Amino acid sequence: MTNKSFIIKNLHCANCLNKIEAKLLSMNIIEKVEINFYTSTLNLELNSELDEDILITMINKAFDNIEPGSFVLYKEETTDNKIQKKSDHKDCHGHDHDHTEINHGHNHDHGTNKVSLILLAVGSLIFAISFFIDFVLLNRYILIIAYILVGYDIVFKSFKNIKRGNFLDENFLMTIATFGAFAIGDFSEAVAVMIFYKIGEYFQERAVNNSKKSIEKLLSLKSIYANLKKSDGEIIKVKPEEVKINDIIIVKNGEKIPLDGKIILGSTSLDVSFLTGESLPYEVELESPVLSGSLNCGSIIEIRVEKLYSESTVNKIIAMVQNAAAKKPIAEKFITKFAQFYTPIVVGLAILVALIPPIFDGNFSQWFGRALIFLVISCPCALVLSIPLTFFSSIGYASKRGMLIKGGNYLEKIEKIDTVIFDKTGTLTKGKFKIDKIITADNVNENVLEVAKAGEFYSNHPIGKIISNDPTIIIKENDIKDYTEIPGKGVTTTYKGNPIQVGNKKLMETFNISIPVIETYQTIIYVAKNNTFIGAILLSDELKDDSSRAINLLKSLNINVFMLTGDNKNIALSIGKEIGLDKNNIYFELLPQDKVAKIQEIKNISKTGVVFVGDGINDAPALTLADIGIAMGKIGSDIAIEAADVVIMNDEPSKIYELISLSKTNKKILTQSIVFALGVKAIVMILGVLGIASLWLAIFADVGVALLAVLNASKILKKS
Ligand code: AMP
């Protein structure tokens, strides 16, 4: 399998997408097609290699066949101009006036170009003049001139399409409708339909282009260049893609960090709002890890690069938001299917209206005129354009707020859920433990901290790290052998030849080590040497500032909130009480596999779906099992990013509420658009059959609905 990405040019007809998709899929070599109208990208999965020139000729033929003039370019061809003259400088307060861009290298195509706008204006003026001319024949000549000026390209395209067998395309239907109007003597109606259709198209295109721009701005995380410091000290500007691991880059005030790495010189404050939606500056110093996409608001820093651009945070975010369009929500799939049937059905109705009633009343020309109304409203454009745009806007907006949603389908599912399960450590609590107390067992002459530190030497667990980072004791790596980490329990190792166990009650039980009862609301880590308890370390973790608020907000939506933890009963219950959780909704002392079993249990009770929120450490199975898996505050953890459906880039549990609210707004806008668009079309059809609606009204309603639906969808983007 090979994947190829392309940039699409001159594609204006959203309704053509599924036809192009079908056409591409009918080619043997193409396995999978994804077209994103709003980022103008085409991704293909091919089942075998093909000469690049032949491939692009084949694809372009398909595009041009469905929408004449549209074509694609290889993505690389269009991104070669990456280092542009534009500066990457920003001011730290107003990052809205953006200079960097997610550079697809494409310009916005304006299908409605200047010439056709001028012709439209002149045609409309002539149309207006025709009202003052009473002499019928002259009036008609003038209207024909207006029609040609305004609609010549539509008629031209429709003839082109007939030759290709596309009888139901918009241009063809508009041509038939207007020619029909001429045929029954409604000259001014024919011209009016064309004028409104063109004006509608123009505004629709502008609205779509504005949305495209807003989306690009939302995704404008990528730096255009990196300042690479060469070994001789010279600094050169290169593309972020050219920087290698361990290279040193320099980031000045007002520049975005182009790649993930660690600070090796200087300290500064960063604006990470692009990544997390968090507007407070974030202080970093020597040795601090920094993420690409952050904006340097302080002094100059030197960074040792730790990840290639392809693996960097920024690239992952951009890819995630772009790929989100590939995971199509049910609403979008429905509309695509609906669109395939809608047009033929409406055209069928038009034929029935034209043929059946006149059999009874003989008034052929009247029914023919009424039938034309059906042709005018036969494009499902309003829905085909606005539904994907609604999802895309919501996902774009969410990413700006630090919530990365991997697909419209997840947004759709989140809207329905009735249960949220939080993991405790690192999710509701900060996961930053501090050692409160060290207890040494009676009659034991050991340094408990030293033994514990040796045990945790290699651990990545937040508890392990805090113990192993204690600076007061130095451990020699050579003294440590046979390290094993037992998830949900702790660690075992051999230190200076003695077996060591460091972990919770369950770990001690596993090794049959008897332990004393310790009454506390802290996390207890038992330490054993030579299979004998020698002491314990008591640690505490802090609740996150907005955990309580998050739980309250979720409860206000009637959502059932649970907390799961591997920690002990005392601590689980006391934290649960503090943040307002129901005692029965708290489960403690769970091993990772117990957590998964609990989620399954809760899932069985839930009627509409379960969200699991974890910090990504040992959480991958839980994230996958839940209907929606949300990883929080761990943008660095690759497993979490892969397993989760949504990634929350900052540490706030209240983002879950924000996400659910967004999904509800998304749904509301979708419903409005669908009901409104279909409602208006149905009314126009009924009024048309009854002879109340004119062609004027029909086109006005049709174009207006499409425009309003697109504007409604872009409302979400405006919020940001
Ligand atoms: P977790 O499922 O990762 O939250 O871990 C659950 C519990 O297992 C923790 O609360 C600790 O009691 C224990 N544990 C896990 N890993 C370690 C470790 N490296 N050192 C000590 N205890 C651990």
XYZ file of C-alpha atoms and ligand atoms in Angstrom:
743
model
C 0.000 0.000 0.000
C 1.235 3.489 -0.745
C -0.307 6.741 0.351
C -0.299 9.861 -1.768
C -1.415 13.353 -0.836
C -2.521 16.058 -3.212
C -3.701 19.641 -3.098
C -6.915 20.281 -4.983
C -7.319 23.360 -7.111
C -10.454 25.010 -8.495
C -12.928 22.694 -6.826
C -15.966 24.767 -5.916
C -18.799 22.298 -6.075
C -19.129 20.513 -2.750
C -21.852 18.416 -4.249
C -19.344 16.990 -6.722
C -17.156 15.447 -4.021
C -18.959 12.157 -3.718
C -19.085 11.800 -7.478
C -15.340 12.359 -7.694
C -14.781 9.931 -4.830
C -16.845 7.293 -6.594
C -15.033 7.879 -9.845
C -11.599 7.546 -8.222
C -12.653 4.432 -6.344
C -13.749 2.830 -9.587
C -10.091 2.828 -10.656
C -8.521 -0.533 -9.838
C -5.383 0.882 -8.356
C -7.109 3.128 -5.782
C -8.128 1.505 -2.512
C -9.238 4.479 -0.440
C -10.117 8.097 -1.168
C -10.414 11.004 1.259
C -11.317 14.434 -0.046
C -11.352 17.357 2.337
C -13.204 20.239 0.763
C -12.192 22.696 3.452
C -8.460 22.060 3.447
C -8.520 21.331 -0.319
C -6.677 18.076 0.156
C -6.977 14.665 -1.436
C -5.444 11.580 0.187
C -5.267 8.321 -1.686
C -4.318 4.812 -0.690
C -2.987 2.882 -3.661
C -2.633 -0.876 -3.828
C 0.397 -0.724 -6.106
C 3.006 1.693 -7.367
C 2.241 3.709 -10.455
C 4.251 6.206 -12.445
C 3.571 9.592 -10.865
C 2.749 11.317 -14.147
C 0.308 8.626 -15.202
C -1.353 8.698 -11.795
C -1.877 12.444 -11.767
C -3.202 12.418 -15.329
C -5.753 9.774 -14.317
C -6.822 11.717 -11.248
C -7.045 14.998 -13.078
C -9.196 13.420 -15.749
C -11.639 12.312 -13.046
C -11.688 15.767 -11.453
C -12.091 17.620 -14.736
C -14.812 15.249 -15.795
C -16.970 16.012 -12.768
C -16.034 19.644 -12.210
C -14.497 21.098 -15.358
C -11.345 23.062 -14.589
C -10.562 21.362 -11.288
C -7.263 19.510 -10.889
C -4.742 18.325 -8.305
C -1.047 18.799 -7.603
C 1.307 16.635 -5.577
C 1.533 18.066 -2.078
C 5.328 18.284 -2.185
C 5.214 20.358 -5.339
C 3.183 22.961 -3.561
C 5.163 23.034 -0.357
C 8.547 23.710 -1.879
C 8.117 27.390 -1.354
C 8.048 26.930 2.388
C 10.660 29.405 3.479
C 9.024 32.493 2.245
C 9.924 36.065 2.732
C 7.273 36.336 5.387
C 8.635 36.694 8.897
C 7.843 34.306 11.663
C 7.687 37.117 14.156
C 4.730 37.595 16.402
C 3.918 39.759 19.272
C 3.094 37.867 22.381
C -0.132 39.694 23.035
C -1.948 39.657 19.777
C -1.229 36.384 18.111
C -4.217 36.847 15.913
C -2.324 38.752 13.302
C -0.631 35.709 12.177
C 2.421 35.555 9.981
C 3.143 31.874 10.092
C 0.999 29.491 8.233
C 0.322 25.875 7.817
C 1.781 26.035 4.435
C -0.026 23.987 1.881
C 1.273 26.449 -0.612
C -2.131 26.855 -2.124
C -3.894 30.038 -2.800
C -7.567 30.517 -2.466
C -9.132 29.943 -5.791
C -11.904 32.263 -6.596
C -14.221 30.476 -8.955
C -16.249 33.606 -9.396
C -13.578 35.746 -10.933
C -13.590 39.457 -11.644
C -14.776 39.132 -15.234
C -17.802 37.088 -14.355
C -18.581 39.473 -11.479
C -18.543 42.421 -13.852
C -20.711 40.525 -16.326
C -23.072 39.662 -13.499
C -23.315 43.322 -12.487
C -23.858 44.540 -16.051
C -26.377 41.760 -16.711
C -28.288 42.654 -13.543
C -28.365 46.311 -14.564
C -29.744 45.465 -18.000
C -32.260 43.216 -16.284
C -33.370 46.162 -14.122
C -33.650 48.416 -17.190
C -35.914 45.847 -18.882
C -38.619 46.672 -16.344
C -38.949 50.150 -17.827
C -39.387 48.953 -21.378
C -42.965 48.201 -22.294
C -42.350 47.213 -25.889
C -42.503 43.406 -25.612
C -40.135 42.412 -28.367
C -37.429 44.882 -27.359
C -37.902 43.869 -23.744
C -37.281 40.270 -24.715
C -34.162 41.061 -26.703
C -32.791 42.999 -23.770
C -33.532 40.140 -21.397
C -31.787 37.666 -23.670
C -28.702 39.899 -23.648
C -28.821 40.051 -19.843
C -29.177 36.268 -19.715
C -26.201 35.686 -21.957
C -24.014 38.024 -19.924
C -24.944 36.438 -16.617
C -25.409 32.809 -17.512
C -23.258 32.044 -20.535
C -20.732 30.069 -18.481
C -23.415 27.991 -16.785
C -24.926 27.056 -20.144
C -21.491 26.350 -21.542
C -20.562 24.100 -18.601
C -23.843 22.267 -18.824
C -23.295 21.409 -22.476
C -19.842 20.196 -21.612
C -21.331 18.015 -18.902
C -24.044 16.545 -21.099
C -21.330 15.320 -23.407
C -19.848 13.536 -20.388
C -23.174 12.067 -19.369
C -23.680 14.242 -16.275
C -27.341 15.034 -16.657
C -28.084 15.881 -13.071
C -25.414 18.421 -12.419
C -26.361 21.863 -11.117
C -25.415 23.739 -14.271
C -27.490 21.471 -16.439
C -30.541 21.744 -14.189
C -30.266 25.547 -14.079
C -29.958 25.638 -17.851
C -33.027 23.450 -18.337
C -35.021 25.483 -15.805
C -34.170 28.791 -17.453
C -34.569 27.521 -21.025
C -37.922 26.141 -19.904
C -38.921 29.554 -18.580
C -37.996 31.130 -21.911
C -40.025 28.491 -23.715
C -43.202 29.379 -21.864
C -42.571 33.079 -22.301
C -41.375 33.882 -18.751
C -38.336 35.768 -19.964
C -37.781 37.906 -16.895
C -38.130 34.891 -14.607
C -35.502 33.044 -16.595
C -33.036 35.892 -16.193
C -33.910 36.387 -12.530
C -33.215 32.732 -11.771
C -29.806 32.978 -13.367
C -28.963 36.215 -11.574
C -29.969 34.925 -8.154
C -28.208 31.650 -8.753
C -24.984 33.468 -9.611
C -25.237 35.894 -6.694
C -25.913 33.004 -4.338
C -22.957 31.075 -5.710
C -20.731 34.090 -5.215
C -21.686 34.678 -1.597
C -21.618 30.995 -0.817
C -18.121 30.752 -2.182
C -17.026 33.750 -0.177
C -18.442 32.258 2.992
C -16.712 28.941 2.313
C -13.428 30.674 1.534
C -13.644 32.693 4.726
C -14.182 29.516 6.667
C -11.246 27.897 4.920
C -9.087 30.828 5.931
C -10.266 30.733 9.524
C -9.516 27.039 9.681
C -6.029 27.574 8.361
C -5.501 30.305 10.899
C -6.612 27.990 13.641
C -4.033 25.513 12.487
C -1.285 28.071 12.110
C 1.008 26.401 14.553
C 3.810 25.545 12.249
C 6.899 27.709 12.048
C 8.148 28.542 8.602
C 11.766 28.125 9.623
C 14.131 27.029 12.372
C 17.328 28.941 13.296
C 19.855 26.140 13.174
C 23.144 26.670 15.017
C 25.931 24.971 13.116
C 28.972 23.489 14.856
C 31.071 26.549 13.915
C 28.503 28.792 15.629
C 26.986 30.131 12.430
C 23.198 30.412 12.488
C 21.246 29.552 9.369
C 17.539 29.446 8.619
C 16.313 26.017 7.540
C 12.979 24.286 7.183
C 11.884 22.547 10.404
C 11.819 19.282 8.403
C 15.572 19.530 7.832
C 16.536 19.663 11.502
C 17.880 16.441 13.012
C 17.733 15.031 16.535
C 20.410 16.611 18.789
C 20.745 19.625 16.496
C 20.774 22.946 18.314
C 18.260 25.614 17.379
C 17.804 29.160 18.578
C 14.438 30.742 19.265
C 14.215 34.490 19.690
C 11.561 36.625 21.283
C 8.415 36.584 19.189
C 9.312 33.392 17.336
C 7.486 30.107 17.582
C 9.385 27.050 18.725
C 9.650 24.947 15.571
C 10.559 21.553 17.107
C 10.204 19.702 20.409
C 13.291 19.669 22.600
C 15.005 20.732 25.805
C 16.404 24.141 26.757
C 20.203 24.084 26.963
C 20.792 27.822 27.301
C 18.666 30.597 28.744
C 15.243 30.814 30.277
C 12.074 32.506 29.101
C 8.336 32.580 29.272
C 6.270 30.818 26.644
C 2.807 31.459 25.334
C 1.375 27.977 24.896
C -2.126 29.169 24.067
C -1.814 27.824 20.528
C -1.434 24.345 21.982
C -3.534 24.379 25.105
C -5.892 27.328 24.830
C -4.227 28.490 28.058
C -3.453 32.189 27.877
C -1.211 32.522 30.950
C 2.519 32.649 30.166
C 4.422 29.582 31.112
C 7.933 29.906 32.614
C 10.680 27.586 31.368
C 14.327 27.353 32.340
C 17.472 25.363 31.671
C 16.630 21.650 31.122
C 12.883 22.363 30.734
C 11.261 20.424 27.917
C 9.575 22.681 25.364
C 6.958 21.851 22.769
C 6.845 23.017 19.195
C 4.007 25.460 18.596
C 4.791 27.466 21.759
C 5.589 31.128 21.242
C 8.685 32.611 22.879
C 7.595 35.734 24.774
C 10.834 36.366 26.687
C 14.510 36.137 25.994
C 16.442 34.139 23.464
C 16.843 30.399 24.188
C 18.868 27.550 22.760
C 17.159 24.220 22.382
C 18.539 20.757 21.790
C 16.085 19.101 19.412
C 14.679 15.790 20.659
C 12.223 14.862 17.937
C 12.168 15.118 14.174
C 9.576 17.461 12.743
C 7.479 14.511 11.579
C 7.247 13.338 15.216
C 6.821 16.774 16.735
C 3.814 17.994 18.646
C 2.914 20.565 16.022
C 2.977 18.109 13.162
C 0.887 15.640 15.120
C -1.723 18.258 15.929
C -1.979 19.487 12.380
C -2.205 15.956 11.022
C -4.790 15.053 13.635
C -7.100 17.951 12.797
C -6.719 17.384 9.078
C -7.260 13.668 9.321
C -10.271 14.281 11.499
C -12.210 14.984 8.327
C -11.592 11.415 7.201
C -13.519 9.940 10.126
C -16.887 10.899 8.838
C -19.773 11.414 11.224
C -23.074 9.658 10.601
C -24.718 12.983 9.749
C -22.260 13.542 6.944
C -22.545 10.015 5.611
C -26.312 10.405 5.662
C -26.174 13.636 3.697
C -23.860 12.133 1.110
C -26.321 9.276 0.626
C -29.264 11.636 0.743
C -27.706 13.866 -1.907
C -27.437 10.904 -4.268
C -31.193 10.328 -4.066
C -32.499 13.819 -3.529
C -31.671 15.258 -6.954
C -33.045 12.365 -9.033
C -36.212 12.280 -6.929
C -36.855 16.016 -7.272
C -36.157 15.874 -10.991
C -38.519 12.871 -11.182
C -41.191 14.885 -9.399
C -40.659 17.715 -11.871
C -41.367 15.310 -14.734
C -44.495 14.002 -12.987
C -45.765 17.546 -12.334
C -45.173 18.457 -15.956
C -46.893 15.369 -17.381
C -49.649 14.078 -15.079
C -51.875 17.028 -14.061
C -52.193 18.406 -17.619
C -53.779 15.099 -18.655
C -56.726 16.206 -16.533
C -56.871 19.936 -17.163
C -54.997 20.219 -20.458
C -52.991 23.211 -19.255
C -49.571 22.029 -20.344
C -47.730 25.313 -20.200
C -48.912 26.121 -16.642
C -47.787 22.745 -15.285
C -44.594 22.906 -17.226
C -43.859 26.250 -15.516
C -44.612 24.741 -12.101
C -42.353 21.799 -12.835
C -39.443 24.135 -13.464
C -39.599 25.178 -9.799
C -38.590 21.642 -8.876
C -35.528 21.839 -11.059
C -34.458 25.085 -9.462
C -34.454 23.580 -5.971
C -33.063 20.211 -6.940
C -29.532 20.805 -5.594
C -28.937 19.674 -2.016
C -26.089 22.224 -1.864
C -27.146 23.797 1.424
C -26.654 20.528 3.269
C -23.733 19.151 1.327
C -21.780 22.311 2.065
C -22.849 23.131 5.563
C -22.769 19.783 7.341
C -19.088 18.986 6.818
C -18.311 22.632 7.478
C -20.118 22.493 10.809
C -18.047 19.525 11.947
C -14.865 20.983 10.588
C -15.489 24.304 12.313
C -16.212 22.610 15.613
C -13.057 20.513 15.404
C -10.997 23.554 14.415
C -12.449 25.611 17.228
C -11.820 22.806 19.716
C -8.181 22.551 18.672
C -7.779 26.243 19.274
C -9.125 25.658 22.776
C -6.623 22.872 23.439
C -8.949 19.952 22.666
C -7.878 17.755 19.779
C -10.764 15.734 18.407
C -9.710 12.987 16.035
C -12.907 12.886 13.988
C -16.387 14.264 13.486
C -17.751 10.847 14.464
C -16.378 11.304 17.998
C -17.954 14.724 18.334
C -21.238 13.135 17.368
C -20.820 10.378 19.973
C -19.781 12.721 22.783
C -23.018 14.631 22.380
C -24.975 11.566 23.404
C -22.961 10.195 26.333
C -24.479 9.856 29.797
C -21.422 8.756 31.815
C -17.937 10.122 32.420
C -15.316 8.000 34.174
C -12.227 9.758 35.486
C -9.001 8.113 36.406
C -7.780 9.794 39.588
C -4.048 10.298 39.423
C -2.929 12.892 36.914
C -6.490 13.496 35.803
C -8.418 14.807 38.803
C -5.254 15.223 40.861
C -2.086 16.863 39.624
C -0.133 13.605 39.686
C 2.711 15.525 41.290
C 3.328 13.613 44.467
C 5.318 14.926 47.367
C 6.831 12.853 50.135
C 5.119 13.742 53.442
C 6.645 11.215 55.780
C 8.996 8.240 55.897
C 8.229 5.527 58.434
C 10.893 3.013 59.502
C 9.681 -0.309 60.972
C 10.532 -1.037 64.606
C 13.900 -2.691 65.157
C 14.984 -2.052 61.589
C 18.281 -0.391 60.919
C 17.893 0.549 57.275
C 17.667 3.730 55.276
C 14.132 3.244 53.896
C 14.459 6.082 51.385
C 17.702 4.656 49.975
C 16.146 1.236 49.458
C 13.014 2.790 47.922
C 15.095 4.996 45.677
C 17.093 2.023 44.458
C 13.828 0.202 43.744
C 12.388 3.091 41.752
C 15.652 3.913 39.938
C 14.227 3.138 36.478
C 10.570 3.865 37.151
C 8.529 6.280 35.014
C 5.507 6.189 37.286
C 4.782 9.573 38.945
C 5.260 7.971 42.360
C 8.444 6.230 41.305
C 9.838 9.398 39.828
C 9.281 11.468 42.925
C 11.041 8.884 45.080
C 13.931 8.358 42.685
C 14.413 12.098 42.213
C 15.138 12.694 45.900
C 18.522 14.451 45.854
C 19.657 13.538 49.373
C 20.859 10.032 48.536
C 23.026 8.890 45.646
C 22.449 5.426 44.184
C 24.959 3.719 41.921
C 23.379 2.154 38.870
C 25.836 -0.767 39.079
C 24.258 -1.827 42.367
C 20.888 -2.402 40.699
C 19.870 -5.555 38.849
C 16.703 -7.345 37.650
C 14.322 -4.399 37.577
C 10.645 -5.265 37.043
C 7.656 -2.946 37.050
C 4.328 -4.499 38.034
C 1.523 -2.239 36.783
C -0.896 -1.133 39.475
C 1.325 -2.565 42.202
C 4.881 -1.244 42.158
C 8.398 -2.373 41.378
C 10.850 -5.116 42.298
C 14.602 -5.203 41.875
C 17.817 -6.432 43.406
C 19.920 -3.845 45.171
C 23.444 -4.727 46.300
C 22.410 -8.363 46.009
C 19.253 -8.052 48.121
C 15.741 -8.452 46.639
C 13.712 -5.239 47.025
C 9.980 -4.579 46.665
C 8.527 -1.089 46.590
C 4.803 -0.619 46.074
C 1.317 -0.850 47.489
C -0.489 -3.366 49.687
C -1.210 -5.581 46.679
C 2.490 -5.871 45.875
C 3.236 -6.895 49.446
C 0.444 -9.500 49.288
C 1.867 -10.862 46.049
C 5.173 -11.531 47.816
C 3.524 -12.684 51.046
C 5.158 -9.898 52.992
C 3.276 -9.005 56.149
C 2.751 -5.309 56.732
C 1.422 -3.289 59.648
C -1.833 -1.305 59.479
C -1.109 2.348 58.753
C -4.105 4.685 59.216
C -3.741 7.637 56.879
C -5.380 9.593 54.052
C -2.129 9.613 52.167
C -0.813 7.265 49.492
C 1.227 4.555 51.224
C 4.205 2.970 49.500
C 5.529 -0.021 51.387
C 9.226 -0.844 51.181
C 10.517 -4.398 51.667
C 14.013 -5.862 51.590
C 14.774 -9.579 51.606
C 11.003 -10.179 51.668
C 10.614 -8.291 54.945
C 8.789 -5.005 55.499
C 11.318 -2.339 56.479
C 9.252 0.835 56.272
C 6.843 2.976 54.286
C 6.753 6.267 52.470
C 3.638 8.434 52.783
C 2.961 10.667 49.835
C 0.315 13.175 48.945
C -0.936 14.479 45.671
C -2.894 17.708 45.182
C -6.299 18.025 43.594
C -6.372 20.097 40.425
C -7.918 23.500 40.942
C -10.924 22.915 38.768
C -11.696 19.247 39.498
C -14.635 20.130 41.745
C -16.010 22.591 39.255
C -15.657 20.046 36.456
C -17.636 17.427 38.396
C -20.362 19.957 39.241
C -20.648 21.117 35.668
C -20.918 17.543 34.396
C -23.543 16.760 37.010
C -25.493 19.818 35.858
C -25.798 18.065 32.487
C -27.206 15.004 34.298
C -24.079 13.040 33.559
C -23.180 10.178 35.852
C -19.585 10.731 37.019
C -17.294 7.933 38.274
C -13.744 7.857 39.601
C -11.391 4.867 39.326
C -8.044 4.548 41.057
C -5.327 2.094 41.906
C -4.796 3.988 45.130
C -6.112 2.970 48.545
C -9.644 3.256 49.907
C -9.052 6.094 52.383
C -7.505 8.399 49.884
C -10.021 7.578 47.141
C -12.993 8.273 49.382
C -11.586 11.475 50.856
C -10.763 12.912 47.436
C -14.102 11.783 46.053
C -15.899 13.539 48.901
C -13.933 16.733 48.396
C -14.909 17.024 44.752
C -18.526 16.033 45.279
C -18.599 12.499 43.889
C -21.221 9.987 44.976
C -19.599 7.396 47.271
C -21.002 4.547 45.178
C -19.324 5.944 42.096
C -15.802 5.600 43.500
C -13.780 2.446 42.832
C -10.336 1.995 44.418
C -7.385 -0.405 44.694
C -7.854 -1.389 41.063
C -5.183 -2.999 38.939
C -5.054 -1.847 35.316
C -7.050 -4.932 34.261
C -9.621 -4.233 37.012
C -10.061 -0.736 35.619
C -10.843 -2.173 32.214
C -13.344 -4.622 33.749
C -15.017 -1.795 35.690
C -15.340 0.320 32.573
C -17.006 -2.622 30.822
C -19.396 -2.984 33.779
C -20.282 0.718 33.693
C -20.600 0.569 29.927
C -23.169 -2.199 30.287
C -25.309 0.017 32.520
C -24.905 3.177 30.470
C -27.674 3.794 27.967
C -25.991 6.170 25.577
C -22.255 5.878 26.009
C -19.280 6.228 28.306
C -16.337 8.596 28.248
C -13.102 7.563 29.966
C -10.619 10.267 30.900
C -7.086 9.225 31.805
C -3.608 10.671 31.807
C -2.290 8.089 29.425
C -0.041 6.134 31.781
C -1.115 2.480 31.647
C -4.436 3.717 30.271
C -4.355 2.627 26.644
C -6.747 -0.351 27.069
C -9.227 1.764 29.067
C -9.051 4.574 26.518
C -9.793 2.117 23.744
C -12.605 0.288 25.516
C -14.669 3.362 26.402
C -16.992 4.755 23.729
C -14.852 7.868 23.825
C -11.319 7.805 25.267
C -9.908 11.140 26.346
C -6.238 11.544 27.220
C -5.420 14.565 29.290
C -2.393 16.747 29.898
C -0.001 14.339 28.261
C 0.710 15.653 24.846
C 4.153 14.121 25.213
C 2.804 10.602 25.682
C 2.588 8.992 22.274
C 0.614 5.945 23.401
C -2.093 8.131 24.879
C -2.328 10.157 21.701
C -2.676 7.046 19.632
C -5.189 5.284 21.868
C -7.343 8.314 22.632
C -10.157 9.729 20.518
C -9.706 13.168 22.019
C -6.563 14.670 23.511
C -6.869 17.494 26.028
C -3.704 19.541 25.873
C -3.881 21.214 29.232
C -4.618 19.896 32.655
C -8.161 21.104 33.211
C -10.827 18.454 33.803
C -13.450 21.137 33.049
C -12.419 20.848 29.398
C -14.538 17.690 29.332
C -17.579 19.843 30.055
C -16.500 22.320 27.396
C -16.155 19.479 24.925
C -19.619 18.135 25.661
C -21.067 21.659 25.376
C -19.348 22.114 22.039
C -20.749 18.821 20.797
C -24.226 20.036 21.766
C -23.761 23.350 19.923
C -22.519 21.374 16.929
C -25.622 19.199 17.011
C -27.901 22.230 17.396
C -26.401 23.930 14.362
C -26.665 20.730 12.313
C -30.302 20.283 13.244
C -31.080 23.900 12.437
C -29.450 23.600 9.027
C -31.115 20.315 8.139
C -34.602 21.269 9.315
C -34.375 24.714 7.787
C -32.993 23.601 4.427
C -35.333 20.664 3.950
C -38.273 22.602 5.387
C -37.867 25.502 2.984
C -37.443 23.166 0.033
C -40.570 21.212 0.972
C -42.586 24.439 1.327
C -41.353 25.707 -2.027
C -42.360 22.419 -3.664
C -45.840 22.547 -2.185
C -46.315 26.217 -3.059
C -44.940 25.468 -6.515
C -47.485 22.705 -7.193
C -50.276 24.929 -5.905
C -49.138 27.647 -8.287
C -48.402 30.095 -5.472
C -44.583 30.136 -5.672
C -42.924 31.640 -8.687
C -39.542 30.667 -10.087
C -38.244 33.838 -8.475
C -39.246 32.780 -5.037
C -37.879 29.272 -5.584
C -34.386 30.382 -6.537
C -34.364 33.051 -3.871
C -35.306 30.497 -1.235
C -32.844 27.918 -2.504
C -29.847 30.219 -2.675
C -30.774 31.934 0.580
C -31.024 28.637 2.426
C -27.612 27.479 1.221
C -26.052 30.742 2.236
C -27.667 30.823 5.643
C -26.691 27.221 6.326
C -23.052 27.952 5.502
C -23.066 31.104 7.627
C -24.696 29.180 10.458
C -21.950 26.556 10.284
C -19.204 29.151 10.373
C -20.720 30.692 13.521
C -18.616 28.285 15.576
C -15.419 29.538 13.945
C -16.359 33.119 14.673
C -16.395 32.275 18.376
C -12.641 31.940 18.259
P -1.673 3.330 38.763
O -2.624 2.329 38.247
O -0.529 3.587 37.863
O -2.345 4.591 39.219
O -1.024 2.710 40.062
C -1.845 2.287 41.098
C -1.062 2.123 42.337
O -0.018 1.191 42.125
C -0.391 3.379 42.812
O -1.263 4.175 43.564
C 0.716 2.798 43.661
O 0.205 2.428 44.909
C 1.095 1.529 42.922
N 2.248 1.737 42.035
C 2.270 1.691 40.706
N 3.513 1.911 40.240
C 4.294 2.146 41.294
C 5.683 2.440 41.499
N 6.521 2.584 40.475
N 6.113 2.580 42.750
C 5.285 2.461 43.779
N 3.987 2.175 43.658
C 3.494 2.021 42.440
